[in-house]
């Protein structure tokens, strides 16, 4: 047999013999590269024999040019020419194309075309996979063979073992009395059972389908059988996507009882697939969810649908869920038009607001929510958008429709945006030595019904603002805020801005800036009940402009010490502009959020959106201190104040949402704002923010956040203290604490906990307790979450238990249960 024939046999063998879906006998044919001659049997002995295998001199063959070298090392090489056998005996090692075979003896029989390796056989493939056996016998056509005392270790740390493994029909690898695990053996005692393993009477690998079948199988943990399955199948470890049943999901609920969900995955093609997830429920019928995923050349999209026929809809009497059929359809897509342009969509249609919450269905848009809010998404967003980003520009246009997911939502009171457009551009060349740019915003939206919020005690207790039957006369600025204006609203806004930075010889930094903004709004306000008490109804065209000129001044003083550096930097701004016009006449949709603190002290316009624009003369002043330590720590402090100089103070004039009132900016001299941040090392850090009354210096707003990681401990503490703001509906002082922490009990176990406490009302809002285990092959997580509701005379608590369980390579699942109960007076929780 020539070297070429032997090398060819080796290559075929590496490709075709694949126990458990992997090339575990990749090197068996390396022994075939021992030449067979017709001379009488003889032996050749050497303490260390290494050579490139060539034909014997008496039977020369065609030289193999460029063929990879094969190196053989053995105590003895034996040639049996009459029987056409060649043997390598004693510490045999054969190297070929990055593969290695080791054995006490290797024999190739050309007549029977069988390769035989025996005694401590070890096969190592180029990818690092290792196969062990006492005896290996394989036919030349690769269709049949066997391995005694098989042990297999793959490159991804999956392990097989069997009393005997055999190859059948060129497609099946059958392991008798087989064991499968993805766990590392115990380092101190490798003979101990792994954390988990599957023992089966037979383990069958079907190479063509890349499936592993287990017959008469039991799952053991630390050698103790915990589950028995007469049959189950799983894709082999090389498969990333495979049609089949996924791990079941078990849930419990007071609404639908016990639910068992069994997802079925369909790998239809390399670029698209589908998951069908039927759920049987003891008290709610059958729920079916389907998800389709499709990846194209320039993007991907997903479609998800869910639905059920409620045979007991009476439990939802008085709610939107009181109907026979309930369901949803969602979709999401993202596509690249070019490296800088992308378009896409998100969409959701739902039969009723509480469908997701009632049946604990995770929305397609809720992939990033926290564990405690796993099923607590409050709204769905349907949008179609186009976005582009250049080196010095940004463009975004999108149409948006909101869908409420709570029983308190009134769909008609939610806005429909069609569309909103933003464009920003900065010129790449300086203009008058400075930076020139412009921003454009175009917004068009509509709303079918007004949205009111109560701000007085009577309005809260009697429902004066939210009740449809309330007297329109009491829906006024004393009792309510008009959060959403019914009708249609379209606005075009454009602003151009310029600024330049000068640094003089003393290190003083002067930054003059100029801007010019113009707005035009077409408004049609419907005469809904009570709306006329806040804004003129009917159609209106409003225009306004806002020229601004100002100067910012900074003078950093830097001192260098042996321990680090200190910087003290006085900062001052002076801004001149006319009064804001159209306050209360233009609906405030995008600028309702205003928190005055250190982060926006030096903003030229402190409103958060385009519907409001700050007017009047103003000065902002403060001092910032920073210390940088050589070891890497730092201290940062800032204190400042804002002053209304002339004209109308925009923050002292309330609009339909009272934005600005009670913010600390609504007086000529603002409240003091401050910040203190301390990070001595990477181990822990503290940051705090303050707002003090400008006259009495009483604390109006205080936030403290601290984080620490020490050894195995991680702790986070967030504290907030906020004064009442009756103009915005906050009638009482708010004070709360959020604490989180975890400790690594050892290398694998972690315990975590969290609590949110309402200090002002002296009650818990939420608690979380969890324990988790993770190692190279096993995942276990258990979390218990309790939410407290105090809207009734008797507080209610809702309990959620979530269990996550996973076996590497076999799959993972998450189960949860929810219960509710009323806390009687005196009951401890």
mmCIF file of C-alpha atoms in Angstrom, residues 702-704 718-722 734-738 759:
data_model
loop_
_atom_site.group_PDB
_atom_site.id
_atom_site.type_symbol
_atom_site.label_atom_id
_atom_site.label_comp_id
_atom_site.label_asym_id
_atom_site.label_seq_id
_atom_site.Cartn_x
_atom_site.Cartn_y
_atom_site.Cartn_z
ATOM 1 C CA UNK A 702 -31.199 65.481 48.247
ATOM 2 C CA UNK A 703 -29.894 62.401 46.436
ATOM 3 C CA UNK A 704 -27.156 60.106 47.667
ATOM 4 C CA UNK A 718 -29.568 55.040 46.837
ATOM 5 C CA UNK A 719 -31.359 57.565 49.053
ATOM 6 C CA UNK A 720 -33.732 60.287 47.904
ATOM 7 C CA UNK A 721 -35.425 63.119 49.810
ATOM 8 C CA UNK A 722 -37.707 65.488 47.902
ATOM 9 C CA UNK A 734 -41.186 62.104 49.473
ATOM 10 C CA UNK A 735 -38.361 60.146 51.022
ATOM 11 C CA UNK A 736 -37.163 56.713 50.066
ATOM 12 C CA UNK A 737 -34.309 54.254 50.208
ATOM 13 C CA UNK A 738 -33.212 51.597 47.737
ATOM 14 C CA UNK A 759 -39.483 56.368 54.522
#
